[in-house]
JSON list of C-alpha atoms and ligand atoms in Angstrom, two decimals:
[
{"chain": "P", "resi": 9, "resn": "MET", "atom": "CA", "xyz": [0.00, 0.00, 0.00]},
{"chain": "P", "resi": 10, "resn": "PHE", "atom": "CA", "xyz": [1.35, 3.36, -1.05]},
{"chain": "P", "resi": 11, "resn": "ILE", "atom": "CA", "xyz": [0.08, 6.36, 0.95]},
{"chain": "P", "resi": 12, "resn": "THR", "atom": "CA", "xyz": [1.10, 9.99, 0.47]},
{"chain": "P", "resi": 13, "resn": "LEU", "atom": "CA", "xyz": [0.58, 13.13, 2.53]},
{"chain": "P", "resi": 14, "resn": "GLU", "atom": "CA", "xyz": [0.19, 16.37, 0.62]},
{"chain": "P", "resi": 15, "resn": "GLY", "atom": "CA", "xyz": [-0.58, 19.96, 1.49]},
{"chain": "P", "resi": 16, "resn": "PRO", "atom": "CA", "xyz": [0.57, 23.57, 1.35]},
{"chain": "P", "resi": 17, "resn": "ASP", "atom": "CA", "xyz": [3.59, 24.75, 3.34]},
{"chain": "P", "resi": 18, "resn": "GLY", "atom": "CA", "xyz": [2.89, 24.85, 7.06]},
{"chain": "P", "resi": 19, "resn": "SER", "atom": "CA", "xyz": [-0.03, 22.41, 6.85]},
{"chain": "P", "resi": 20, "resn": "GLY", "atom": "CA", "xyz": [1.73, 20.19, 9.39]},
{"chain": "P", "resi": 21, "resn": "LYS", "atom": "CA", "xyz": [2.28, 17.07, 7.28]},
{"chain": "P", "resi": 22, "resn": "THR", "atom": "CA", "xyz": [5.71, 16.46, 8.69]},
{"chain": "P", "resi": 23, "resn": "LYS", "atom": "CA", "xyz": [4.41, 16.43, 12.29]},
{"chain": "P", "resi": 24, "resn": "GLN", "atom": "CA", "xyz": [1.59, 14.05, 11.38]},
{"chain": "P", "resi": 25, "resn": "ILE", "atom": "CA", "xyz": [3.62, 11.43, 9.57]},
{"chain": "P", "resi": 26, "resn": "GLN", "atom": "CA", "xyz": [5.33, 9.72, 12.54]},
{"chain": "P", "resi": 27, "resn": "PRO", "atom": "CA", "xyz": [2.16, 9.28, 14.64]},
{"chain": "P", "resi": 28, "resn": "LEU", "atom": "CA", "xyz": [0.43, 7.98, 11.51]},
{"chain": "P", "resi": 29, "resn": "ALA", "atom": "CA", "xyz": [3.27, 5.50, 10.90]},
{"chain": "P", "resi": 30, "resn": "ASN", "atom": "CA", "xyz": [2.99, 4.34, 14.53]},
{"chain": "P", "resi": 31, "resn": "PHE", "atom": "CA", "xyz": [-0.75, 3.92, 14.18]},
{"chain": "P", "resi": 32, "resn": "LEU", "atom": "CA", "xyz": [-0.29, 1.73, 11.10]},
{"chain": "P", "resi": 33, "resn": "LYS", "atom": "CA", "xyz": [2.40, -0.33, 12.85]},
{"chain": "P", "resi": 34, "resn": "GLU", "atom": "CA", "xyz": [0.03, -0.89, 15.79]},
{"chain": "P", "resi": 35, "resn": "ASN", "atom": "CA", "xyz": [-2.43, -2.21, 13.22]},
{"chain": "P", "resi": 36, "resn": "GLY", "atom": "CA", "xyz": [0.06, -4.84, 12.09]},
{"chain": "P", "resi": 37, "resn": "PHE", "atom": "CA", "xyz": [1.69, -3.19, 9.06]},
{"chain": "P", "resi": 38, "resn": "THR", "atom": "CA", "xyz": [5.40, -2.83, 8.33]},
{"chain": "P", "resi": 39, "resn": "VAL", "atom": "CA", "xyz": [5.80, 0.83, 7.45]},
{"chain": "P", "resi": 40, "resn": "PHE", "atom": "CA", "xyz": [8.49, 2.70, 5.58]},
{"chain": "P", "resi": 41, "resn": "THR", "atom": "CA", "xyz": [8.46, 6.52, 5.65]},
{"chain": "P", "resi": 42, "resn": "ALA", "atom": "CA", "xyz": [10.41, 9.14, 3.69]},
{"chain": "P", "resi": 43, "resn": "ARG", "atom": "CA", "xyz": [10.12, 12.77, 2.71]},
{"chain": "P", "resi": 44, "resn": "GLU", "atom": "CA", "xyz": [10.44, 14.51, -0.62]},
{"chain": "P", "resi": 45, "resn": "PRO", "atom": "CA", "xyz": [12.57, 15.90, -2.06]},
{"chain": "P", "resi": 46, "resn": "GLY", "atom": "CA", "xyz": [15.16, 13.55, -0.62]},
{"chain": "P", "resi": 47, "resn": "GLY", "atom": "CA", "xyz": [14.97, 10.08, 0.90]},
{"chain": "P", "resi": 48, "resn": "THR", "atom": "CA", "xyz": [18.09, 8.83, -0.91]},
{"chain": "P", "resi": 49, "resn": "SER", "atom": "CA", "xyz": [21.68, 10.04, -0.88]},
{"chain": "P", "resi": 50, "resn": "ILE", "atom": "CA", "xyz": [21.33, 11.46, -4.41]},
{"chain": "P", "resi": 51, "resn": "GLY", "atom": "CA", "xyz": [17.89, 12.90, -3.59]},
{"chain": "P", "resi": 52, "resn": "ASP", "atom": "CA", "xyz": [19.24, 14.65, -0.48]},
{"chain": "P", "resi": 53, "resn": "GLN", "atom": "CA", "xyz": [21.97, 16.28, -2.58]},
{"chain": "P", "resi": 54, "resn": "VAL", "atom": "CA", "xyz": [19.33, 17.50, -5.05]},
{"chain": "P", "resi": 55, "resn": "ARG", "atom": "CA", "xyz": [17.24, 18.77, -2.10]},
{"chain": "P", "resi": 56, "resn": "THR", "atom": "CA", "xyz": [20.11, 20.98, -0.95]},
{"chain": "P", "resi": 57, "resn": "ILE", "atom": "CA", "xyz": [20.25, 22.66, -4.37]},
{"chain": "P", "resi": 58, "resn": "LEU", "atom": "CA", "xyz": [16.46, 23.11, -4.50]},
{"chain": "P", "resi": 59, "resn": "MET", "atom": "CA", "xyz": [16.08, 24.61, -1.03]},
{"chain": "P", "resi": 60, "resn": "ASN", "atom": "CA", "xyz": [19.11, 26.89, -1.06]},
{"chain": "P", "resi": 61, "resn": "LEU", "atom": "CA", "xyz": [17.91, 30.52, -0.73]},
{"chain": "P", "resi": 62, "resn": "GLU", "atom": "CA", "xyz": [21.03, 31.63, -2.63]},
{"chain": "P", "resi": 63, "resn": "ASN", "atom": "CA", "xyz": [19.87, 29.89, -5.81]},
{"chain": "P", "resi": 64, "resn": "THR", "atom": "CA", "xyz": [17.77, 32.87, -6.89]},
{"chain": "P", "resi": 65, "resn": "SER", "atom": "CA", "xyz": [18.64, 32.34, -10.57]},
{"chain": "P", "resi": 66, "resn": "MET", "atom": "CA", "xyz": [17.02, 28.89, -10.70]},
{"chain": "P", "resi": 67, "resn": "ARG", "atom": "CA", "xyz": [14.65, 28.65, -13.66]},
{"chain": "P", "resi": 68, "resn": "GLN", "atom": "CA", "xyz": [11.24, 27.00, -13.36]},
{"chain": "P", "resi": 69, "resn": "ARG", "atom": "CA", "xyz": [12.13, 24.19, -15.76]},
{"chain": "P", "resi": 70, "resn": "THR", "atom": "CA", "xyz": [15.30, 23.47, -13.80]},
{"chain": "P", "resi": 71, "resn": "GLU", "atom": "CA", "xyz": [13.29, 23.38, -10.56]},
{"chain": "P", "resi": 72, "resn": "THR", "atom": "CA", "xyz": [10.71, 21.02, -12.05]},
{"chain": "P", "resi": 73, "resn": "LEU", "atom": "CA", "xyz": [13.33, 18.66, -13.47]},
{"chain": "P", "resi": 74, "resn": "LEU", "atom": "CA", "xyz": [15.28, 18.56, -10.21]},
{"chain": "P", "resi": 75, "resn": "PHE", "atom": "CA", "xyz": [12.17, 17.57, -8.22]},
{"chain": "P", "resi": 76, "resn": "CYS", "atom": "CA", "xyz": [11.49, 14.88, -10.81]},
{"chain": "P", "resi": 77, "resn": "ALA", "atom": "CA", "xyz": [15.11, 13.68, -10.73]},
{"chain": "P", "resi": 78, "resn": "ALA", "atom": "CA", "xyz": [15.07, 13.25, -6.94]},
{"chain": "P", "resi": 79, "resn": "ARG", "atom": "CA", "xyz": [11.75, 11.38, -7.22]},
{"chain": "P", "resi": 80, "resn": "ALA", "atom": "CA", "xyz": [12.93, 9.06, -10.02]},
{"chain": "P", "resi": 81, "resn": "GLN", "atom": "CA", "xyz": [15.80, 7.98, -7.77]},
{"chain": "P", "resi": 82, "resn": "LEU", "atom": "CA", "xyz": [13.51, 7.49, -4.77]},
{"chain": "P", "resi": 83, "resn": "VAL", "atom": "CA", "xyz": [11.00, 5.39, -6.71]},
{"chain": "P", "resi": 84, "resn": "GLU", "atom": "CA", "xyz": [13.58, 2.96, -8.08]},
{"chain": "P", "resi": 85, "resn": "GLU", "atom": "CA", "xyz": [15.98, 2.81, -5.16]},
{"chain": "P", "resi": 86, "resn": "VAL", "atom": "CA", "xyz": [13.52, 2.81, -2.28]},
{"chain": "P", "resi": 87, "resn": "ILE", "atom": "CA", "xyz": [9.77, 2.87, -2.92]},
{"chain": "P", "resi": 88, "resn": "ARG", "atom": "CA", "xyz": [9.42, -0.04, -5.35]},
{"chain": "P", "resi": 89, "resn": "PRO", "atom": "CA", "xyz": [11.58, -2.44, -3.31]},
{"chain": "P", "resi": 90, "resn": "HIS", "atom": "CA", "xyz": [9.56, -1.70, -0.14]},
{"chain": "P", "resi": 91, "resn": "LEU", "atom": "CA", "xyz": [6.24, -2.12, -1.96]},
{"chain": "P", "resi": 92, "resn": "ASP", "atom": "CA", "xyz": [7.51, -5.37, -3.51]},
{"chain": "P", "resi": 93, "resn": "ARG", "atom": "CA", "xyz": [8.16, -6.67, 0.01]},
{"chain": "P", "resi": 94, "resn": "GLY", "atom": "CA", "xyz": [4.52, -5.99, 0.88]},
{"chain": "P", "resi": 95, "resn": "GLU", "atom": "CA", "xyz": [5.23, -3.02, 3.15]},
{"chain": "P", "resi": 96, "resn": "VAL", "atom": "CA", "xyz": [3.27, 0.18, 3.53]},
{"chain": "P", "resi": 97, "resn": "VAL", "atom": "CA", "xyz": [5.16, 3.14, 2.06]},
{"chain": "P", "resi": 98, "resn": "LEU", "atom": "CA", "xyz": [4.18, 6.45, 3.63]},
{"chain": "P", "resi": 99, "resn": "LEU", "atom": "CA", "xyz": [5.57, 9.54, 1.92]},
{"chain": "P", "resi": 100, "resn": "ASP", "atom": "CA", "xyz": [5.70, 13.18, 2.97]},
{"chain": "P", "resi": 101, "resn": "ARG", "atom": "CA", "xyz": [4.97, 14.64, -0.52]},
{"chain": "P", "resi": 102, "resn": "TYR", "atom": "CA", "xyz": [5.17, 12.92, -3.92]},
{"chain": "P", "resi": 103, "resn": "ALA", "atom": "CA", "xyz": [4.27, 13.64, -7.55]},
{"chain": "P", "resi": 104, "resn": "ASP", "atom": "CA", "xyz": [1.14, 15.65, -6.65]},
{"chain": "P", "resi": 105, "resn": "SER", "atom": "CA", "xyz": [3.45, 18.23, -5.06]},
{"chain": "P", "resi": 106, "resn": "THR", "atom": "CA", "xyz": [5.03, 18.81, -8.45]},
{"chain": "P", "resi": 107, "resn": "MET", "atom": "CA", "xyz": [1.59, 19.14, -10.05]},
{"chain": "P", "resi": 108, "resn": "ALA", "atom": "CA", "xyz": [0.54, 21.62, -7.34]},
{"chain": "P", "resi": 109, "resn": "TYR", "atom": "CA", "xyz": [3.73, 23.71, -7.03]},
{"chain": "P", "resi": 110, "resn": "GLN", "atom": "CA", "xyz": [5.36, 23.53, -10.47]},
{"chain": "P", "resi": 111, "resn": "GLY", "atom": "CA", "xyz": [2.12, 22.98, -12.42]},
{"chain": "P", "resi": 112, "resn": "TYR", "atom": "CA", "xyz": [-0.62, 25.05, -10.78]},
{"chain": "P", "resi": 113, "resn": "GLY", "atom": "CA", "xyz": [1.71, 27.34, -8.77]},
{"chain": "P", "resi": 114, "resn": "HIS", "atom": "CA", "xyz": [3.92, 28.35, -11.70]},
{"chain": "P", "resi": 115, "resn": "GLN", "atom": "CA", "xyz": [0.99, 28.11, -14.14]},
{"chain": "P", "resi": 116, "resn": "ASN", "atom": "CA", "xyz": [2.75, 25.63, -16.41]},
{"chain": "P", "resi": 117, "resn": "ASP", "atom": "CA", "xyz": [1.14, 23.30, -18.93]},
{"chain": "P", "resi": 118, "resn": "LEU", "atom": "CA", "xyz": [-0.37, 20.61, -16.67]},
{"chain": "P", "resi": 119, "resn": "THR", "atom": "CA", "xyz": [-0.33, 17.92, -19.37]},
{"chain": "P", "resi": 120, "resn": "LEU", "atom": "CA", "xyz": [3.39, 18.40, -19.91]},
{"chain": "P", "resi": 121, "resn": "ILE", "atom": "CA", "xyz": [4.07, 18.14, -16.17]},
{"chain": "P", "resi": 122, "resn": "ARG", "atom": "CA", "xyz": [1.88, 15.05, -15.91]},
{"chain": "P", "resi": 123, "resn": "ASN", "atom": "CA", "xyz": [3.83, 13.36, -18.72]},
{"chain": "P", "resi": 124, "resn": "LEU", "atom": "CA", "xyz": [7.11, 14.27, -17.08]},
{"chain": "P", "resi": 125, "resn": "LEU", "atom": "CA", "xyz": [5.89, 12.78, -13.81]},
{"chain": "P", "resi": 126, "resn": "ASP", "atom": "CA", "xyz": [4.85, 9.58, -15.56]},
{"chain": "P", "resi": 127, "resn": "PHE", "atom": "CA", "xyz": [8.38, 9.30, -16.94]},
{"chain": "P", "resi": 128, "resn": "ALA", "atom": "CA", "xyz": [10.02, 10.04, -13.57]},
{"chain": "P", "resi": 129, "resn": "THR", "atom": "CA", "xyz": [7.87, 7.64, -11.54]},
{"chain": "P", "resi": 130, "resn": "GLY", "atom": "CA", "xyz": [7.42, 4.93, -14.18]},
{"chain": "P", "resi": 131, "resn": "GLY", "atom": "CA", "xyz": [3.70, 5.53, -13.69]},
{"chain": "P", "resi": 132, "resn": "LEU", "atom": "CA", "xyz": [3.70, 4.60, -9.99]},
{"chain": "P", "resi": 133, "resn": "LYS", "atom": "CA", "xyz": [0.70, 6.25, -8.29]},
{"chain": "P", "resi": 134, "resn": "PRO", "atom": "CA", "xyz": [-0.32, 6.27, -4.63]},
{"chain": "P", "resi": 135, "resn": "ASP", "atom": "CA", "xyz": [-3.28, 4.15, -3.52]},
{"chain": "P", "resi": 136, "resn": "LEU", "atom": "CA", "xyz": [-4.36, 6.84, -1.09]},
{"chain": "P", "resi": 137, "resn": "THR", "atom": "CA", "xyz": [-3.47, 10.54, -0.79]},
{"chain": "P", "resi": 138, "resn": "LEU", "atom": "CA", "xyz": [-4.31, 12.64, 2.25]},
{"chain": "P", "resi": 139, "resn": "LEU", "atom": "CA", "xyz": [-4.53, 16.36, 1.58]},
{"chain": "P", "resi": 140, "resn": "LEU", "atom": "CA", "xyz": [-3.97, 18.47, 4.70]},
{"chain": "P", "resi": 141, "resn": "ASP", "atom": "CA", "xyz": [-5.82, 21.53, 3.53]},
{"chain": "P", "resi": 142, "resn": "LEU", "atom": "CA", "xyz": [-5.01, 24.95, 4.93]},
{"chain": "P", "resi": 143, "resn": "ASP", "atom": "CA", "xyz": [-5.20, 28.60, 3.93]},
{"chain": "P", "resi": 144, "resn": "PRO", "atom": "CA", "xyz": [-1.59, 29.38, 2.85]},
{"chain": "P", "resi": 145, "resn": "GLU", "atom": "CA", "xyz": [-1.65, 32.66, 4.77]},
{"chain": "P", "resi": 146, "resn": "VAL", "atom": "CA", "xyz": [-2.12, 30.65, 7.97]},
{"chain": "P", "resi": 147, "resn": "GLY", "atom": "CA", "xyz": [0.43, 28.04, 6.88]},
{"chain": "P", "resi": 148, "resn": "LEU", "atom": "CA", "xyz": [3.20, 30.49, 6.05]},
{"chain": "P", "resi": 149, "resn": "ARG", "atom": "CA", "xyz": [2.60, 32.38, 9.32]},
{"chain": "P", "resi": 150, "resn": "ARG", "atom": "CA", "xyz": [2.83, 29.07, 11.21]},
{"chain": "P", "resi": 151, "resn": "ARG", "atom": "CA", "xyz": [6.20, 28.37, 9.61]},
{"chain": "P", "resi": 152, "resn": "GLN", "atom": "CA", "xyz": [7.57, 31.82, 10.45]},
{"chain": "P", "resi": 153, "resn": "VAL", "atom": "CA", "xyz": [6.29, 31.80, 14.03]},
{"chain": "P", "resi": 154, "resn": "GLY", "atom": "CA", "xyz": [7.33, 28.16, 14.58]},
{"chain": "P", "resi": 155, "resn": "GLY", "atom": "CA", "xyz": [10.92, 29.02, 13.62]},
{"chain": "P", "resi": 156, "resn": "ASP", "atom": "CA", "xyz": [10.93, 26.38, 10.85]},
{"chain": "P", "resi": 157, "resn": "GLU", "atom": "CA", "xyz": [13.68, 26.55, 8.26]},
{"chain": "P", "resi": 158, "resn": "TRP", "atom": "CA", "xyz": [12.60, 29.13, 5.64]},
{"chain": "P", "resi": 159, "resn": "ASN", "atom": "CA", "xyz": [13.41, 27.78, 2.19]},
{"chain": "P", "resi": 160, "resn": "ARG", "atom": "CA", "xyz": [13.59, 29.10, -1.38]},
{"chain": "P", "resi": 161, "resn": "LEU", "atom": "CA", "xyz": [10.05, 27.87, -2.12]},
{"chain": "P", "resi": 162, "resn": "ASP", "atom": "CA", "xyz": [8.47, 29.38, 1.01]},
{"chain": "P", "resi": 163, "resn": "ALA", "atom": "CA", "xyz": [9.77, 32.69, -0.24]},
{"chain": "P", "resi": 164, "resn": "TYR", "atom": "CA", "xyz": [7.47, 32.70, -3.31]},
{"chain": "P", "resi": 165, "resn": "GLN", "atom": "CA", "xyz": [4.59, 35.19, -3.11]},
{"chain": "P", "resi": 166, "resn": "LEU", "atom": "CA", "xyz": [1.34, 34.46, -1.29]},
{"chain": "P", "resi": 167, "resn": "GLN", "atom": "CA", "xyz": [-0.57, 34.43, -4.62]},
{"chain": "P", "resi": 168, "resn": "TYR", "atom": "CA", "xyz": [1.65, 31.57, -5.73]},
{"chain": "P", "resi": 169, "resn": "HIS", "atom": "CA", "xyz": [0.79, 29.59, -2.59]},
{"chain": "P", "resi": 170, "resn": "GLN", "atom": "CA", "xyz": [-2.93, 30.32, -3.14]},
{"chain": "P", "resi": 171, "resn": "ARG", "atom": "CA", "xyz": [-2.63, 28.76, -6.61]},
{"chain": "P", "resi": 172, "resn": "VAL", "atom": "CA", "xyz": [-0.92, 25.72, -5.06]},
{"chain": "P", "resi": 173, "resn": "ARG", "atom": "CA", "xyz": [-3.82, 25.24, -2.65]},
{"chain": "P", "resi": 174, "resn": "HIS", "atom": "CA", "xyz": [-6.38, 25.69, -5.42]},
{"chain": "P", "resi": 175, "resn": "GLY", "atom": "CA", "xyz": [-4.48, 23.09, -7.50]},
{"chain": "P", "resi": 176, "resn": "TYR", "atom": "CA", "xyz": [-4.55, 20.57, -4.68]},
{"chain": "P", "resi": 177, "resn": "LEU", "atom": "CA", "xyz": [-8.28, 21.02, -4.20]},
{"chain": "P", "resi": 178, "resn": "GLN", "atom": "CA", "xyz": [-8.88, 20.63, -7.93]},
{"chain": "P", "resi": 179, "resn": "MET", "atom": "CA", "xyz": [-6.86, 17.41, -8.08]},
{"chain": "P", "resi": 180, "resn": "ALA", "atom": "CA", "xyz": [-8.70, 16.04, -5.03]},
{"chain": "P", "resi": 181, "resn": "ALA", "atom": "CA", "xyz": [-12.07, 16.83, -6.60]},
{"chain": "P", "resi": 182, "resn": "ALA", "atom": "CA", "xyz": [-11.05, 15.25, -9.91]},
{"chain": "P", "resi": 183, "resn": "GLU", "atom": "CA", "xyz": [-9.95, 11.94, -8.37]},
{"chain": "P", "resi": 184, "resn": "PRO", "atom": "CA", "xyz": [-12.06, 11.37, -5.23]},
{"chain": "P", "resi": 185, "resn": "ALA", "atom": "CA", "xyz": [-11.34, 7.63, -5.05]},
{"chain": "P", "resi": 186, "resn": "ARG", "atom": "CA", "xyz": [-7.68, 8.35, -4.26]},
{"chain": "P", "resi": 187, "resn": "TRP", "atom": "CA", "xyz": [-7.85, 11.64, -2.32]},
{"chain": "P", "resi": 188, "resn": "ARG", "atom": "CA", "xyz": [-9.19, 12.46, 1.15]},
{"chain": "P", "resi": 189, "resn": "VAL", "atom": "CA", "xyz": [-9.24, 16.08, 2.30]},
{"chain": "P", "resi": 190, "resn": "VAL", "atom": "CA", "xyz": [-8.53, 16.81, 5.98]},
{"chain": "P", "resi": 191, "resn": "ASP", "atom": "CA", "xyz": [-8.97, 20.24, 7.55]},
{"chain": "P", "resi": 192, "resn": "ALA", "atom": "CA", "xyz": [-5.47, 21.14, 8.80]},
{"chain": "P", "resi": 193, "resn": "SER", "atom": "CA", "xyz": [-6.52, 24.31, 10.61]},
{"chain": "P", "resi": 194, "resn": "GLN", "atom": "CA", "xyz": [-7.48, 22.22, 13.68]},
{"chain": "P", "resi": 195, "resn": "PRO", "atom": "CA", "xyz": [-5.00, 21.47, 16.51]},
{"chain": "P", "resi": 196, "resn": "PRO", "atom": "CA", "xyz": [-2.50, 18.71, 15.59]},
{"chain": "P", "resi": 197, "resn": "ASP", "atom": "CA", "xyz": [-4.14, 16.05, 17.84]},
{"chain": "P", "resi": 198, "resn": "MET", "atom": "CA", "xyz": [-7.49, 16.56, 16.17]},
{"chain": "P", "resi": 199, "resn": "VAL", "atom": "CA", "xyz": [-5.92, 16.44, 12.71]},
{"chain": "P", "resi": 200, "resn": "GLN", "atom": "CA", "xyz": [-4.21, 13.16, 13.68]},
{"chain": "P", "resi": 201, "resn": "SER", "atom": "CA", "xyz": [-7.44, 11.54, 14.90]},
{"chain": "P", "resi": 202, "resn": "ARG", "atom": "CA", "xyz": [-9.21, 12.64, 11.73]},
{"chain": "P", "resi": 203, "resn": "ILE", "atom": "CA", "xyz": [-6.38, 11.09, 9.65]},
{"chain": "P", "resi": 204, "resn": "GLN", "atom": "CA", "xyz": [-6.59, 7.85, 11.62]},
{"chain": "P", "resi": 205, "resn": "GLY", "atom": "CA", "xyz": [-10.35, 7.80, 11.12]},
{"chain": "P", "resi": 206, "resn": "VAL", "atom": "CA", "xyz": [-9.87, 8.16, 7.36]},
{"chain": "P", "resi": 207, "resn": "LEU", "atom": "CA", "xyz": [-7.32, 5.33, 7.38]},
{"chain": "P", "resi": 208, "resn": "LEU", "atom": "CA", "xyz": [-9.56, 2.99, 9.38]},
{"chain": "P", "resi": 209, "resn": "LEU", "atom": "CA", "xyz": [-12.41, 3.56, 6.96]},
{"chain": "P", "resi": 210, "resn": "TYR", "atom": "CA", "xyz": [-10.11, 3.05, 3.98]},
{"chain": "P", "resi": 211, "resn": "LEU", "atom": "CA", "xyz": [-8.72, -0.21, 5.42]},
{"chain": "P", "resi": 212, "resn": "SER", "atom": "CA", "xyz": [-12.15, -1.55, 6.33]},
{"chain": "P", "resi": 213, "resn": "ASN", "atom": "CA", "xyz": [-13.33, -0.95, 2.76]},
{"chain": "P", "resi": 214, "resn": "LEU", "atom": "CA", "xyz": [-10.37, -2.96, 1.46]},
{"chain": "P", "resi": 215, "resn": "SER", "atom": "CA", "xyz": [-11.17, -6.06, 3.48]},
{"chain": "L", "resi": 329, "resn": "TYD", "atom": "P1", "xyz": [10.03, 21.19, 3.10]},
{"chain": "L", "resi": 329, "resn": "TYD", "atom": "O1", "xyz": [10.94, 21.96, 4.01]},
{"chain": "L", "resi": 329, "resn": "TYD", "atom": "O2", "xyz": [10.18, 19.70, 3.06]},
{"chain": "L", "resi": 329, "resn": "TYD", "atom": "O3", "xyz": [8.56, 21.67, 3.38]},
{"chain": "L", "resi": 329, "resn": "TYD", "atom": "P2", "xyz": [7.24, 20.92, 3.79]},
{"chain": "L", "resi": 329, "resn": "TYD", "atom": "O4", "xyz": [7.42, 20.57, 5.23]},
{"chain": "L", "resi": 329, "resn": "TYD", "atom": "O5", "xyz": [6.18, 21.95, 3.55]},
{"chain": "L", "resi": 329, "resn": "TYD", "atom": "O6", "xyz": [7.11, 19.71, 2.89]},
{"chain": "L", "resi": 329, "resn": "TYD", "atom": "O7", "xyz": [10.20, 21.80, 1.66]},
{"chain": "L", "resi": 329, "resn": "TYD", "atom": "C1", "xyz": [9.67, 21.24, 0.55]},
{"chain": "L", "resi": 329, "resn": "TYD", "atom": "C2", "xyz": [9.31, 22.39, -0.37]},
{"chain": "L", "resi": 329, "resn": "TYD", "atom": "O8", "xyz": [9.40, 21.97, -1.72]},
{"chain": "L", "resi": 329, "resn": "TYD", "atom": "C3", "xyz": [7.89, 22.86, -0.16]},
{"chain": "L", "resi": 329, "resn": "TYD", "atom": "O9", "xyz": [7.83, 24.27, -0.28]},
{"chain": "L", "resi": 329, "resn": "TYD", "atom": "C4", "xyz": [7.15, 22.24, -1.32]},
{"chain": "L", "resi": 329, "resn": "TYD", "atom": "C5", "xyz": [8.18, 22.19, -2.39]},
{"chain": "L", "resi": 329, "resn": "TYD", "atom": "N1", "xyz": [8.01, 21.13, -3.40]},
{"chain": "L", "resi": 329, "resn": "TYD", "atom": "C6", "xyz": [7.76, 21.47, -4.72]},
{"chain": "L", "resi": 329, "resn": "TYD", "atom": "O10", "xyz": [7.67, 22.67, -5.04]},
{"chain": "L", "resi": 329, "resn": "TYD", "atom": "N2", "xyz": [7.62, 20.48, -5.64]},
{"chain": "L", "resi": 329, "resn": "TYD", "atom": "C7", "xyz": [7.75, 19.16, -5.34]},
{"chain": "L", "resi": 329, "resn": "TYD", "atom": "O11", "xyz": [7.62, 18.28, -6.21]},
{"chain": "L", "resi": 329, "resn": "TYD", "atom": "C8", "xyz": [8.03, 18.83, -3.96]},
{"chain": "L", "resi": 329, "resn": "TYD", "atom": "C9", "xyz": [8.20, 17.39, -3.55]},
{"chain": "L", "resi": 329, "resn": "TYD", "atom": "C10", "xyz": [8.16, 19.84, -3.03]}
]
């Protein structure tokens, strides 16, 4: 089973992933988690380039290809082997992030980005995607107040982040069998119990 967490910056995905992994382990699953971009040695090196605030001259195509490059490595080196062993793979961001940020956010041709993602992932799609939905104004404030690392992508304008959120909601509406939308404006404990509720329902429908 391949599960991904998606959402705008500051939506709290990263805090939710470990409790979710623990919950799945308690339910008898072997769980592997990773975050994007990164999750492999090569991917972590690409991440450093992507996040570096000094890389102000980075072009949009370069940015898109670097995210895809890190993901191609992760899929072949890590995700597929874990899935082949029958484990649950739980990812903090995946291809939908590229659709949302580089596609909707930068207003690029969505079909081109989708084709690029198919190439990078070999067509591997998540079984279930949880969208932690949040107004980007709230999310970016959370990141600043929380003292989180401020990266090159956080520094894009608010309008850009609004387009990212809109893109996520559009993708979720277009493919409801895969996506579940969770309100991330609630306190973290409540968000976690909502996520676990979604998972329980999903698992009970499988059996
Ligand atoms: P990170 O510090 O991991 O933030 P978060 O906790 O919000 O995931 O930084 C990842 C940043 O990269 C984030 O701003 C989203 C962006 N991103 C893309 O623009 N495209 C992508 O394909 C991915 C995976 C991430």
